[in-house]
PDB file of C-alpha atoms in Angstrom:
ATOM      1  CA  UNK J   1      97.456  98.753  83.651  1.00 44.00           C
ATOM      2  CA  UNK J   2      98.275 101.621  81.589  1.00 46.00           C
ATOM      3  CA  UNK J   3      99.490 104.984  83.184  1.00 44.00           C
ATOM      4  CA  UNK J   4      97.687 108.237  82.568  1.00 47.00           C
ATOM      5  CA  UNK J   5      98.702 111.950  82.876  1.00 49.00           C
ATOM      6  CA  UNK J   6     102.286 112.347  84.633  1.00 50.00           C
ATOM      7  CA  UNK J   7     101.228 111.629  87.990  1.00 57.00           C
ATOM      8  CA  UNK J   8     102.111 107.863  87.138  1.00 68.00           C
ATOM      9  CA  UNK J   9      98.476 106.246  88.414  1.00 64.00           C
ATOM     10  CA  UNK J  10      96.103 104.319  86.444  1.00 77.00           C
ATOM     11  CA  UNK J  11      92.901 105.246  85.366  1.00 79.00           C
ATOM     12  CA  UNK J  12      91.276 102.296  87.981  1.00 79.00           C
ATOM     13  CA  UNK J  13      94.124 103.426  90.726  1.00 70.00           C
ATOM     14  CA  UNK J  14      92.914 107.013  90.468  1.00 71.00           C
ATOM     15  CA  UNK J  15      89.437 105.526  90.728  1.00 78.00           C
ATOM     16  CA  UNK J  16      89.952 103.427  93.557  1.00 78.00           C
ATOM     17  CA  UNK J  17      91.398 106.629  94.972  1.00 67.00           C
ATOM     18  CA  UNK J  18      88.428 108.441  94.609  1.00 73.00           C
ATOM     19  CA  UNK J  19      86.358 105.812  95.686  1.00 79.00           C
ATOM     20  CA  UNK J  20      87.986 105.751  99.250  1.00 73.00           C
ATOM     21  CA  UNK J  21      87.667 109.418  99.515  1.00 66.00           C
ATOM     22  CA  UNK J  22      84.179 109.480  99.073  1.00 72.00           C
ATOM     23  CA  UNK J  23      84.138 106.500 101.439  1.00 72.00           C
ATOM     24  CA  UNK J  24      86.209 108.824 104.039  1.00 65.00           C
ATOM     25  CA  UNK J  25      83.343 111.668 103.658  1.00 63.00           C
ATOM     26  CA  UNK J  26      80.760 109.798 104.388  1.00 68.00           C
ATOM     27  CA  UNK J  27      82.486 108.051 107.322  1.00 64.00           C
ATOM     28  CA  UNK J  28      83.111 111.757 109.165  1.00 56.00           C
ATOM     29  CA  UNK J  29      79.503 112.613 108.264  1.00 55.00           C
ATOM     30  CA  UNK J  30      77.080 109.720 109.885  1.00 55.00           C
ATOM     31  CA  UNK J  31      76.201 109.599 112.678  1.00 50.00           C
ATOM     32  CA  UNK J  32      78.089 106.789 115.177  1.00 50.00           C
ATOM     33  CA  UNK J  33      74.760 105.095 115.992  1.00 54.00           C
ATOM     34  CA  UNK J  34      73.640 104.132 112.119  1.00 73.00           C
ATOM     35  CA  UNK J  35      77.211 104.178 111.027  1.00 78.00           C
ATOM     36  CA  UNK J  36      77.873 100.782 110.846  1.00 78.00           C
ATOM     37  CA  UNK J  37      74.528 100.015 109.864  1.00 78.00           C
ATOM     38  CA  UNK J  38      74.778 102.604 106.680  1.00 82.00           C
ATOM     39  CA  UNK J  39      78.677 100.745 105.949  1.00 87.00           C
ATOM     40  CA  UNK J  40      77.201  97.432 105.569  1.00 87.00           C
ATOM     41  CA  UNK J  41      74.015  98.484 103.486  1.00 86.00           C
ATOM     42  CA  UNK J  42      77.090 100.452 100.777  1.00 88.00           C
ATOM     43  CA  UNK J  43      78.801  97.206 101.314  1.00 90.00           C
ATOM     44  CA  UNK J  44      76.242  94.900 100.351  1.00 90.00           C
ATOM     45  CA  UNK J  45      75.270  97.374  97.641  1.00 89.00           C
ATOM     46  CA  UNK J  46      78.694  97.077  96.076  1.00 92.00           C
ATOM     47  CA  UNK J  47      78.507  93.588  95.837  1.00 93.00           C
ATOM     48  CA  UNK J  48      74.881  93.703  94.020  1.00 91.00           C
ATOM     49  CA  UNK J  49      76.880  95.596  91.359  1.00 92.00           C
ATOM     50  CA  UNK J  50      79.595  92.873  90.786  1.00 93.00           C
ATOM     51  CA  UNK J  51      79.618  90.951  88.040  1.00 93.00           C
ATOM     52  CA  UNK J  52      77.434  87.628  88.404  1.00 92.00           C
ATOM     53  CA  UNK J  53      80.459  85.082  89.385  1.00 93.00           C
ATOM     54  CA  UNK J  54      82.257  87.949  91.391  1.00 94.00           C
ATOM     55  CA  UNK J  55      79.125  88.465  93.100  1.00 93.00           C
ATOM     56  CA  UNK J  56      78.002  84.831  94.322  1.00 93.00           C
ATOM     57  CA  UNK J  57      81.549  84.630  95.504  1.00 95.00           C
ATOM     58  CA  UNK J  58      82.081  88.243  97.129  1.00 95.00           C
ATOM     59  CA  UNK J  59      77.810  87.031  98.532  1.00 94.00           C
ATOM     60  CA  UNK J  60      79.489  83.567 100.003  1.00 95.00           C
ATOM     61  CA  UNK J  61      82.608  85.258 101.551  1.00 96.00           C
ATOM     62  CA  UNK J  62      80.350  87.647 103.542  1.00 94.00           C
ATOM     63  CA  UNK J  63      78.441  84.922 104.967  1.00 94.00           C
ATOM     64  CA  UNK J  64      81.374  83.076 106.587  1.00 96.00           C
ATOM     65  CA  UNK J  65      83.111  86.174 107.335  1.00 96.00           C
ATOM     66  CA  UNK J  66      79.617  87.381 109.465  1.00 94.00           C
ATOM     67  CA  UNK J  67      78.965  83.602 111.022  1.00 95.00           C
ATOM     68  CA  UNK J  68      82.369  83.047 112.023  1.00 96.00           C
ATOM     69  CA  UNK J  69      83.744  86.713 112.977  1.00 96.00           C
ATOM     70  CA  UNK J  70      80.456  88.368 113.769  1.00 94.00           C
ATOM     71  CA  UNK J  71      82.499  91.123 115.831  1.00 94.00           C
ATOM     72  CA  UNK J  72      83.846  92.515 112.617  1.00 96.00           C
ATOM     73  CA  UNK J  73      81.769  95.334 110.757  1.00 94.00           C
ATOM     74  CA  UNK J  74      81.190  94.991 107.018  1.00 95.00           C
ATOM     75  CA  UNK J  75      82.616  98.192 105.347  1.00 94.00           C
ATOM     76  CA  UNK J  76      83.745  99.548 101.955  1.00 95.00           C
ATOM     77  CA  UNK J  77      87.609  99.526 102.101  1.00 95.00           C
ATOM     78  CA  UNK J  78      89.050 101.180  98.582  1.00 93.00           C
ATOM     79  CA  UNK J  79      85.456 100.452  96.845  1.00 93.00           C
ATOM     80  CA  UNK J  80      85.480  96.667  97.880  1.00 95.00           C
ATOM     81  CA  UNK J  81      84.291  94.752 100.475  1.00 97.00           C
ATOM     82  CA  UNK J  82      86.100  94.139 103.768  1.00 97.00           C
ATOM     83  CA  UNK J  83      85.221  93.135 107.684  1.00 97.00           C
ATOM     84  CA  UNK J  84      87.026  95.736 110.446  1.00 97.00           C
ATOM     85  CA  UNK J  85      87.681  95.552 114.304  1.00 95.00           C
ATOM     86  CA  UNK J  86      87.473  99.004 115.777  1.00 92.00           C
ATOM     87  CA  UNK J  87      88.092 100.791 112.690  1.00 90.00           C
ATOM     88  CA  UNK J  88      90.822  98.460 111.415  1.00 96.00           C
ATOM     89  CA  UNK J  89      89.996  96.428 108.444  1.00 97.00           C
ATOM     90  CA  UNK J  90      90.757  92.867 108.864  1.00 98.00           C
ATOM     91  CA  UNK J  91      89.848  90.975 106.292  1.00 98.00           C
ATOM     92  CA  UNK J  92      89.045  92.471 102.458  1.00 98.00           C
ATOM     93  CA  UNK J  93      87.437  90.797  99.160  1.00 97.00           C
ATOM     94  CA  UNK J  94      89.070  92.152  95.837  1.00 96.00           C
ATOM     95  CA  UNK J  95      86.642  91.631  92.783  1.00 95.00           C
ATOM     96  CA  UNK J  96      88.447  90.440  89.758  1.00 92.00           C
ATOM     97  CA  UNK J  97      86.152  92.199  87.249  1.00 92.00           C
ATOM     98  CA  UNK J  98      86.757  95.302  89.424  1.00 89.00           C
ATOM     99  CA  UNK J  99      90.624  94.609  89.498  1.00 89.00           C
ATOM    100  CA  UNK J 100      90.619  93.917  85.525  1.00 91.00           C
ATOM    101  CA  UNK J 101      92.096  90.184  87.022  1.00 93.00           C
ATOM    102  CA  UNK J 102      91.069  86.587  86.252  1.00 93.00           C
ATOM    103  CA  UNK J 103      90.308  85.923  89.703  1.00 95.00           C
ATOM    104  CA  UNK J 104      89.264  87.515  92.888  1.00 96.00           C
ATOM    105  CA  UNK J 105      91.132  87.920  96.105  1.00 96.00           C
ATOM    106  CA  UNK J 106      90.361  87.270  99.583  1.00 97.00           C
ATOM    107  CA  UNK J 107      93.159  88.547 101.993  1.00 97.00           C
ATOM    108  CA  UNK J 108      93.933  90.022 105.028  1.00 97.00           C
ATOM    109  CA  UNK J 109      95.793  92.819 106.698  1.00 97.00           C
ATOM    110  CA  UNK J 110      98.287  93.253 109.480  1.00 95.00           C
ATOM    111  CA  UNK J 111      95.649  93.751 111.540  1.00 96.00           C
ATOM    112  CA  UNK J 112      94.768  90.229 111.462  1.00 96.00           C
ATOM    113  CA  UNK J 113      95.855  87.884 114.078  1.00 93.00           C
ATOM    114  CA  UNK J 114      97.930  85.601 111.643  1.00 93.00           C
ATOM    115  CA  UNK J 115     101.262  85.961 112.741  1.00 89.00           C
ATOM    116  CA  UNK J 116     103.153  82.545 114.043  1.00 83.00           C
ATOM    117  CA  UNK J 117     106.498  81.679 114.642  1.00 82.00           C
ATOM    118  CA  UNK J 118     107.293  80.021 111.285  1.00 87.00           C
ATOM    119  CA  UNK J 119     107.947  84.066 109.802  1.00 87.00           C
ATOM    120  CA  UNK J 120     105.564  82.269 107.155  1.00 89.00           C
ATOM    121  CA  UNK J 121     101.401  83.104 106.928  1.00 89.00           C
ATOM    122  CA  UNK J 122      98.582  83.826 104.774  1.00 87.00           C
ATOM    123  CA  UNK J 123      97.972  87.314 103.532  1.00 93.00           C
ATOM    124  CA  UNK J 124      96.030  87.102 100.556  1.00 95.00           C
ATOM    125  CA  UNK J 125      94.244  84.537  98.071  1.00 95.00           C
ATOM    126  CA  UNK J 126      93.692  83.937  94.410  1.00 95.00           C
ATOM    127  CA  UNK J 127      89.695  82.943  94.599  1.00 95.00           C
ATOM    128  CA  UNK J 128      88.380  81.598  90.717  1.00 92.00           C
ATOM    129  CA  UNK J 129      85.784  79.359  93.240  1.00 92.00           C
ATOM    130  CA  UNK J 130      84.638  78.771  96.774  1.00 91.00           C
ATOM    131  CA  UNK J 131      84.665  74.598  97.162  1.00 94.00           C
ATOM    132  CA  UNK J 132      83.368  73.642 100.234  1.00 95.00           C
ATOM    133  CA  UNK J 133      87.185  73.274 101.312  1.00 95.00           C
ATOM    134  CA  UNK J 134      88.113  76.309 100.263  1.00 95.00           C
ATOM    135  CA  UNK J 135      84.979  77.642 102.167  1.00 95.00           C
ATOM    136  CA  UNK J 136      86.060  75.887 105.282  1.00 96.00           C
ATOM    137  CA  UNK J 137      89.921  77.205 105.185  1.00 96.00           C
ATOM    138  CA  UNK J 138      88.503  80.945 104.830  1.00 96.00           C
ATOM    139  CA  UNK J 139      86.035  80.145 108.356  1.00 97.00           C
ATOM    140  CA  UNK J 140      89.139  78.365 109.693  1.00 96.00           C
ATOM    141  CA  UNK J 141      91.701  81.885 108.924  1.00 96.00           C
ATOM    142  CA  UNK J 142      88.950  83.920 110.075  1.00 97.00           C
ATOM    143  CA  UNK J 143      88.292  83.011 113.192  1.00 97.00           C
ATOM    144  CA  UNK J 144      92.435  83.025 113.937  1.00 95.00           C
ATOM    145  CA  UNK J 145      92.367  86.142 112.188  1.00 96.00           C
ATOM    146  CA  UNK J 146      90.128  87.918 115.249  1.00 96.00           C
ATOM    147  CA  UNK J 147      91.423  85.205 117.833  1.00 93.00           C
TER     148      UNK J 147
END
């Protein structure tokens, strides 16, 4: 990415930047009963936007994120998709279009329950297609990540 001005961020980081600000304002002005309600309807929103193959996958990741962690709420998370428990996001979809990348990412946060004793896990990735494998590791991480 190439830097802009002489505060050293991007054009797309300063976007992204604005994009979770905006986010931020509308979380402190809803309401807490349609809240999560209104976060899933930008959500979904967003990914209607994506480009075609960003959107069937970013379309596919929701639905095994929702069947297999159905306590996490859909929410914008720096523009982009991503699942939270009690305000923490979990789990977050990265569109490459979005990122300028030739795939998109699926990852997850500290906040997911991932952690083993091998100092070695999963945090994020690379996602060019969702095989029915691929489809059943993401369930599979999910459902550890909120175990």
């Amino acid at each position: 990415m190439s830097k802009a001005g002489t505060d050293g961020f991007s054009e797309g980081e300063r976007a992204a930047m604005k994009e979770r600000a905006a986010e931020l304002r509308k979380e402190t002005t809803r309401s807490r009963g349609g809240k999560a309600a209104a976060e899933e309807l930008d959500m979904l929103s967003k990914i209607a936007q994506m480009e075609p193959s960003d959107r069937a996958l970013a379309e596919r990741v929701h639905a095994i994120v929702t069947t297999n962690a159905p306590d996490l709420s859909p929410k914008l998370w720096y523009g982009q998709p991503a699942y939270a428990r009690k305000g923490k996001v979990v789990c977050f979809f990265r569109s490459g279009h979005a990122d300028k990348e030739p795939y998109s990412t699926f990852g997850f946060t500290a906040a997911a329950n991932l952690a083993d004793d091998s100092g070695l896990w999963p945090t994020s990735f690379a996602v060019a297609q969702l095989s029915e494998q691929a489809a059943e590791t993401i369930a599979a991480l999910v459902k550890k990540a909120v175990s």
